[in-house]
């Protein structure tokens, strides 16, 4: 069992920056992904970014490439999402997620943190 707690959401002006954090606790394994998803009002939840803790490989949704950076601190079981050049369309509830690399889906989720970008 893994518990995820994300933080760092808030209000920011378009073009601004924000950093989200997610701390994983409980039972963890050596090789796993942590990632970020988001859900805007009236929209489906969508993938944003993920990072593999062994090696640190990353993958991003096209909509955030070049603007967002995912990183991790393995010792702290923490993942970060640095969001730069924010746009109004980035407004959403952002969710942290985790899964074993060998698994097919993300199985652990945080409670979400609201990010609002004003135009």
mmCIF file with all atom_site columns, C-alpha atoms in Angstrom:
data_model
loop_
_atom_site.group_PDB
_atom_site.id
_atom_site.type_symbol
_atom_site.label_atom_id
_atom_site.label_alt_id
_atom_site.label_comp_id
_atom_site.label_asym_id
_atom_site.label_entity_id
_atom_site.label_seq_id
_atom_site.pdbx_PDB_ins_code
_atom_site.Cartn_x
_atom_site.Cartn_y
_atom_site.Cartn_z
_atom_site.occupancy
_atom_site.B_iso_or_equiv
_atom_site.pdbx_formal_charge
_atom_site.auth_seq_id
_atom_site.auth_comp_id
_atom_site.auth_asym_id
_atom_site.auth_atom_id
_atom_site.pdbx_PDB_model_num
ATOM 1   C CA . UNK A 1 1   ? 0.000   0.000  0.000   1.00 0.00 ? 1   UNK A CA 1
ATOM 2   C CA . UNK A 1 2   ? 1.260   3.410  -1.014  1.00 0.00 ? 2   UNK A CA 1
ATOM 3   C CA . UNK A 1 3   ? -0.073  6.740  0.145   1.00 0.00 ? 3   UNK A CA 1
ATOM 4   C CA . UNK A 1 4   ? 0.437   9.844  -1.962  1.00 0.00 ? 4   UNK A CA 1
ATOM 5   C CA . UNK A 1 5   ? 0.129   13.427 -0.817  1.00 0.00 ? 5   UNK A CA 1
ATOM 6   C CA . UNK A 1 6   ? 0.487   16.244 -3.304  1.00 0.00 ? 6   UNK A CA 1
ATOM 7   C CA . UNK A 1 7   ? 0.841   19.913 -2.595  1.00 0.00 ? 7   UNK A CA 1
ATOM 8   C CA . UNK A 1 8   ? 1.850   23.168 -4.209  1.00 0.00 ? 8   UNK A CA 1
ATOM 9   C CA . UNK A 1 9   ? -1.242  24.076 -6.145  1.00 0.00 ? 9   UNK A CA 1
ATOM 10  C CA . UNK A 1 10  ? -2.603  27.569 -6.189  1.00 0.00 ? 10  UNK A CA 1
ATOM 11  C CA . UNK A 1 11  ? -3.351  30.591 -8.302  1.00 0.00 ? 11  UNK A CA 1
ATOM 12  C CA . UNK A 1 12  ? -0.846  31.897 -10.784 1.00 0.00 ? 12  UNK A CA 1
ATOM 13  C CA . UNK A 1 13  ? -0.915  34.336 -13.664 1.00 0.00 ? 13  UNK A CA 1
ATOM 14  C CA . UNK A 1 14  ? -0.513  33.172 -17.220 1.00 0.00 ? 14  UNK A CA 1
ATOM 15  C CA . UNK A 1 15  ? 3.161   32.924 -18.032 1.00 0.00 ? 15  UNK A CA 1
ATOM 16  C CA . UNK A 1 16  ? 4.020   32.242 -14.429 1.00 0.00 ? 16  UNK A CA 1
ATOM 17  C CA . UNK A 1 17  ? 5.414   29.193 -12.720 1.00 0.00 ? 17  UNK A CA 1
ATOM 18  C CA . UNK A 1 18  ? 4.398   26.771 -10.042 1.00 0.00 ? 18  UNK A CA 1
ATOM 19  C CA . UNK A 1 19  ? 5.959   23.675 -8.535  1.00 0.00 ? 19  UNK A CA 1
ATOM 20  C CA . UNK A 1 20  ? 3.933   20.737 -7.352  1.00 0.00 ? 20  UNK A CA 1
ATOM 21  C CA . UNK A 1 21  ? 5.243   18.136 -4.945  1.00 0.00 ? 21  UNK A CA 1
ATOM 22  C CA . UNK A 1 22  ? 4.111   14.627 -4.199  1.00 0.00 ? 22  UNK A CA 1
ATOM 23  C CA . UNK A 1 23  ? 5.365   12.507 -1.347  1.00 0.00 ? 23  UNK A CA 1
ATOM 24  C CA . UNK A 1 24  ? 4.910   8.754  -1.380  1.00 0.00 ? 24  UNK A CA 1
ATOM 25  C CA . UNK A 1 25  ? 4.811   6.791  1.831   1.00 0.00 ? 25  UNK A CA 1
ATOM 26  C CA . UNK A 1 26  ? 4.052   3.264  2.875   1.00 0.00 ? 26  UNK A CA 1
ATOM 27  C CA . UNK A 1 27  ? 5.291   0.232  1.023   1.00 0.00 ? 27  UNK A CA 1
ATOM 28  C CA . UNK A 1 28  ? 7.433   1.060  -1.953  1.00 0.00 ? 28  UNK A CA 1
ATOM 29  C CA . UNK A 1 29  ? 9.451   -0.971 -4.403  1.00 0.00 ? 29  UNK A CA 1
ATOM 30  C CA . UNK A 1 30  ? 12.720  -0.264 -6.145  1.00 0.00 ? 30  UNK A CA 1
ATOM 31  C CA . UNK A 1 31  ? 11.413  0.164  -9.661  1.00 0.00 ? 31  UNK A CA 1
ATOM 32  C CA . UNK A 1 32  ? 8.309   2.264  -10.050 1.00 0.00 ? 32  UNK A CA 1
ATOM 33  C CA . UNK A 1 33  ? 6.806   5.210  -11.845 1.00 0.00 ? 33  UNK A CA 1
ATOM 34  C CA . UNK A 1 34  ? 5.441   8.317  -10.286 1.00 0.00 ? 34  UNK A CA 1
ATOM 35  C CA . UNK A 1 35  ? 3.446   10.623 -12.439 1.00 0.00 ? 35  UNK A CA 1
ATOM 36  C CA . UNK A 1 36  ? 1.060   13.494 -12.746 1.00 0.00 ? 36  UNK A CA 1
ATOM 37  C CA . UNK A 1 37  ? -2.399  13.641 -14.222 1.00 0.00 ? 37  UNK A CA 1
ATOM 38  C CA . UNK A 1 38  ? -4.850  16.486 -14.401 1.00 0.00 ? 38  UNK A CA 1
ATOM 39  C CA . UNK A 1 39  ? -8.544  16.983 -14.799 1.00 0.00 ? 39  UNK A CA 1
ATOM 40  C CA . UNK A 1 40  ? -10.181 20.201 -15.884 1.00 0.00 ? 40  UNK A CA 1
ATOM 41  C CA . UNK A 1 41  ? -13.890 20.916 -15.398 1.00 0.00 ? 41  UNK A CA 1
ATOM 42  C CA . UNK A 1 42  ? -15.941 18.990 -17.908 1.00 0.00 ? 42  UNK A CA 1
ATOM 43  C CA . UNK A 1 43  ? -12.902 17.119 -19.165 1.00 0.00 ? 43  UNK A CA 1
ATOM 44  C CA . UNK A 1 44  ? -11.554 13.624 -18.767 1.00 0.00 ? 44  UNK A CA 1
ATOM 45  C CA . UNK A 1 45  ? -8.566  13.070 -16.593 1.00 0.00 ? 45  UNK A CA 1
ATOM 46  C CA . UNK A 1 46  ? -5.463  13.252 -18.741 1.00 0.00 ? 46  UNK A CA 1
ATOM 47  C CA . UNK A 1 47  ? -1.867  12.225 -18.417 1.00 0.00 ? 47  UNK A CA 1
ATOM 48  C CA . UNK A 1 48  ? 0.680   14.976 -17.880 1.00 0.00 ? 48  UNK A CA 1
ATOM 49  C CA . UNK A 1 49  ? 4.057   13.424 -17.097 1.00 0.00 ? 49  UNK A CA 1
ATOM 50  C CA . UNK A 1 50  ? 5.745   10.479 -15.451 1.00 0.00 ? 50  UNK A CA 1
ATOM 51  C CA . UNK A 1 51  ? 9.182   9.565  -14.220 1.00 0.00 ? 51  UNK A CA 1
ATOM 52  C CA . UNK A 1 52  ? 10.848  6.228  -13.584 1.00 0.00 ? 52  UNK A CA 1
ATOM 53  C CA . UNK A 1 53  ? 12.651  6.231  -10.281 1.00 0.00 ? 53  UNK A CA 1
ATOM 54  C CA . UNK A 1 54  ? 15.277  3.783  -11.488 1.00 0.00 ? 54  UNK A CA 1
ATOM 55  C CA . UNK A 1 55  ? 17.237  5.842  -13.979 1.00 0.00 ? 55  UNK A CA 1
ATOM 56  C CA . UNK A 1 56  ? 14.964  8.868  -14.002 1.00 0.00 ? 56  UNK A CA 1
ATOM 57  C CA . UNK A 1 57  ? 13.611  8.533  -17.511 1.00 0.00 ? 57  UNK A CA 1
ATOM 58  C CA . UNK A 1 58  ? 10.736  10.889 -18.196 1.00 0.00 ? 58  UNK A CA 1
ATOM 59  C CA . UNK A 1 59  ? 7.794   11.165 -20.517 1.00 0.00 ? 59  UNK A CA 1
ATOM 60  C CA . UNK A 1 60  ? 5.483   14.092 -21.133 1.00 0.00 ? 60  UNK A CA 1
ATOM 61  C CA . UNK A 1 61  ? 2.193   14.796 -22.742 1.00 0.00 ? 61  UNK A CA 1
ATOM 62  C CA . UNK A 1 62  ? 2.577   16.864 -25.884 1.00 0.00 ? 62  UNK A CA 1
ATOM 63  C CA . UNK A 1 63  ? 0.604   19.687 -24.330 1.00 0.00 ? 63  UNK A CA 1
ATOM 64  C CA . UNK A 1 64  ? 3.234   20.315 -21.664 1.00 0.00 ? 64  UNK A CA 1
ATOM 65  C CA . UNK A 1 65  ? 6.481   19.438 -23.414 1.00 0.00 ? 65  UNK A CA 1
ATOM 66  C CA . UNK A 1 66  ? 9.033   22.180 -23.066 1.00 0.00 ? 66  UNK A CA 1
ATOM 67  C CA . UNK A 1 67  ? 7.095   23.866 -20.279 1.00 0.00 ? 67  UNK A CA 1
ATOM 68  C CA . UNK A 1 68  ? 6.808   21.276 -17.515 1.00 0.00 ? 68  UNK A CA 1
ATOM 69  C CA . UNK A 1 69  ? 9.594   19.304 -15.920 1.00 0.00 ? 69  UNK A CA 1
ATOM 70  C CA . UNK A 1 70  ? 9.111   16.249 -13.761 1.00 0.00 ? 70  UNK A CA 1
ATOM 71  C CA . UNK A 1 71  ? 11.841  15.249 -11.349 1.00 0.00 ? 71  UNK A CA 1
ATOM 72  C CA . UNK A 1 72  ? 12.286  13.053 -8.325  1.00 0.00 ? 72  UNK A CA 1
ATOM 73  C CA . UNK A 1 73  ? 14.219  12.664 -5.134  1.00 0.00 ? 73  UNK A CA 1
ATOM 74  C CA . UNK A 1 74  ? 14.536  8.941  -4.669  1.00 0.00 ? 74  UNK A CA 1
ATOM 75  C CA . UNK A 1 75  ? 15.693  9.169  -1.062  1.00 0.00 ? 75  UNK A CA 1
ATOM 76  C CA . UNK A 1 76  ? 12.590  11.163 -0.184  1.00 0.00 ? 76  UNK A CA 1
ATOM 77  C CA . UNK A 1 77  ? 10.193  9.208  -2.385  1.00 0.00 ? 77  UNK A CA 1
ATOM 78  C CA . UNK A 1 78  ? 9.122   12.546 -3.738  1.00 0.00 ? 78  UNK A CA 1
ATOM 79  C CA . UNK A 1 79  ? 8.251   13.671 -7.222  1.00 0.00 ? 79  UNK A CA 1
ATOM 80  C CA . UNK A 1 80  ? 8.024   17.263 -8.396  1.00 0.00 ? 80  UNK A CA 1
ATOM 81  C CA . UNK A 1 81  ? 6.341   18.925 -11.292 1.00 0.00 ? 81  UNK A CA 1
ATOM 82  C CA . UNK A 1 82  ? 7.875   22.243 -12.221 1.00 0.00 ? 82  UNK A CA 1
ATOM 83  C CA . UNK A 1 83  ? 5.380   24.101 -14.355 1.00 0.00 ? 83  UNK A CA 1
ATOM 84  C CA . UNK A 1 84  ? 6.603   27.071 -16.339 1.00 0.00 ? 84  UNK A CA 1
ATOM 85  C CA . UNK A 1 85  ? 4.977   29.295 -18.922 1.00 0.00 ? 85  UNK A CA 1
ATOM 86  C CA . UNK A 1 86  ? 1.604   28.391 -17.547 1.00 0.00 ? 86  UNK A CA 1
ATOM 87  C CA . UNK A 1 87  ? -1.456  28.885 -19.700 1.00 0.00 ? 87  UNK A CA 1
ATOM 88  C CA . UNK A 1 88  ? -5.084  29.207 -18.793 1.00 0.00 ? 88  UNK A CA 1
ATOM 89  C CA . UNK A 1 89  ? -5.691  25.789 -20.298 1.00 0.00 ? 89  UNK A CA 1
ATOM 90  C CA . UNK A 1 90  ? -3.411  24.311 -17.663 1.00 0.00 ? 90  UNK A CA 1
ATOM 91  C CA . UNK A 1 91  ? -6.073  25.054 -15.085 1.00 0.00 ? 91  UNK A CA 1
ATOM 92  C CA . UNK A 1 92  ? -7.091  21.749 -13.545 1.00 0.00 ? 92  UNK A CA 1
ATOM 93  C CA . UNK A 1 93  ? -6.921  19.572 -10.504 1.00 0.00 ? 93  UNK A CA 1
ATOM 94  C CA . UNK A 1 94  ? -3.555  17.865 -10.606 1.00 0.00 ? 94  UNK A CA 1
ATOM 95  C CA . UNK A 1 95  ? -3.208  14.356 -9.253  1.00 0.00 ? 95  UNK A CA 1
ATOM 96  C CA . UNK A 1 96  ? -0.099  12.485 -8.273  1.00 0.00 ? 96  UNK A CA 1
ATOM 97  C CA . UNK A 1 97  ? -0.011  8.804  -9.111  1.00 0.00 ? 97  UNK A CA 1
ATOM 98  C CA . UNK A 1 98  ? 2.304   5.847  -8.692  1.00 0.00 ? 98  UNK A CA 1
ATOM 99  C CA . UNK A 1 99  ? 2.689   2.343  -10.011 1.00 0.00 ? 99  UNK A CA 1
ATOM 100 C CA . UNK A 1 100 ? 5.168   -0.456 -10.258 1.00 0.00 ? 100 UNK A CA 1
ATOM 101 C CA . UNK A 1 101 ? 6.929   -0.240 -13.604 1.00 0.00 ? 101 UNK A CA 1
ATOM 102 C CA . UNK A 1 102 ? 5.816   -3.742 -14.507 1.00 0.00 ? 102 UNK A CA 1
ATOM 103 C CA . UNK A 1 103 ? 2.180   -2.890 -13.821 1.00 0.00 ? 103 UNK A CA 1
ATOM 104 C CA . UNK A 1 104 ? -0.205  -1.929 -16.572 1.00 0.00 ? 104 UNK A CA 1
ATOM 105 C CA . UNK A 1 105 ? -1.863  1.032  -14.866 1.00 0.00 ? 105 UNK A CA 1
ATOM 106 C CA . UNK A 1 106 ? -1.282  3.596  -12.169 1.00 0.00 ? 106 UNK A CA 1
ATOM 107 C CA . UNK A 1 107 ? -2.878  2.142  -9.090  1.00 0.00 ? 107 UNK A CA 1
ATOM 108 C CA . UNK A 1 108 ? -2.197  4.715  -6.394  1.00 0.00 ? 108 UNK A CA 1
ATOM 109 C CA . UNK A 1 109 ? -3.518  8.240  -6.400  1.00 0.00 ? 109 UNK A CA 1
ATOM 110 C CA . UNK A 1 110 ? -3.274  11.357 -4.335  1.00 0.00 ? 110 UNK A CA 1
ATOM 111 C CA . UNK A 1 111 ? -6.146  13.609 -3.379  1.00 0.00 ? 111 UNK A CA 1
ATOM 112 C CA . UNK A 1 112 ? -5.415  16.256 -5.971  1.00 0.00 ? 112 UNK A CA 1
ATOM 113 C CA . UNK A 1 113 ? -4.301  19.847 -5.809  1.00 0.00 ? 113 UNK A CA 1
ATOM 114 C CA . UNK A 1 114 ? -5.959  22.702 -7.657  1.00 0.00 ? 114 UNK A CA 1
ATOM 115 C CA . UNK A 1 115 ? -3.963  24.739 -10.131 1.00 0.00 ? 115 UNK A CA 1
ATOM 116 C CA . UNK A 1 116 ? -5.642  27.838 -11.483 1.00 0.00 ? 116 UNK A CA 1
ATOM 117 C CA . UNK A 1 117 ? -4.025  29.984 -14.136 1.00 0.00 ? 117 UNK A CA 1
ATOM 118 C CA . UNK A 1 118 ? -5.508  33.409 -14.686 1.00 0.00 ? 118 UNK A CA 1
ATOM 119 C CA . UNK A 1 119 ? -5.387  35.152 -18.041 1.00 0.00 ? 119 UNK A CA 1
#
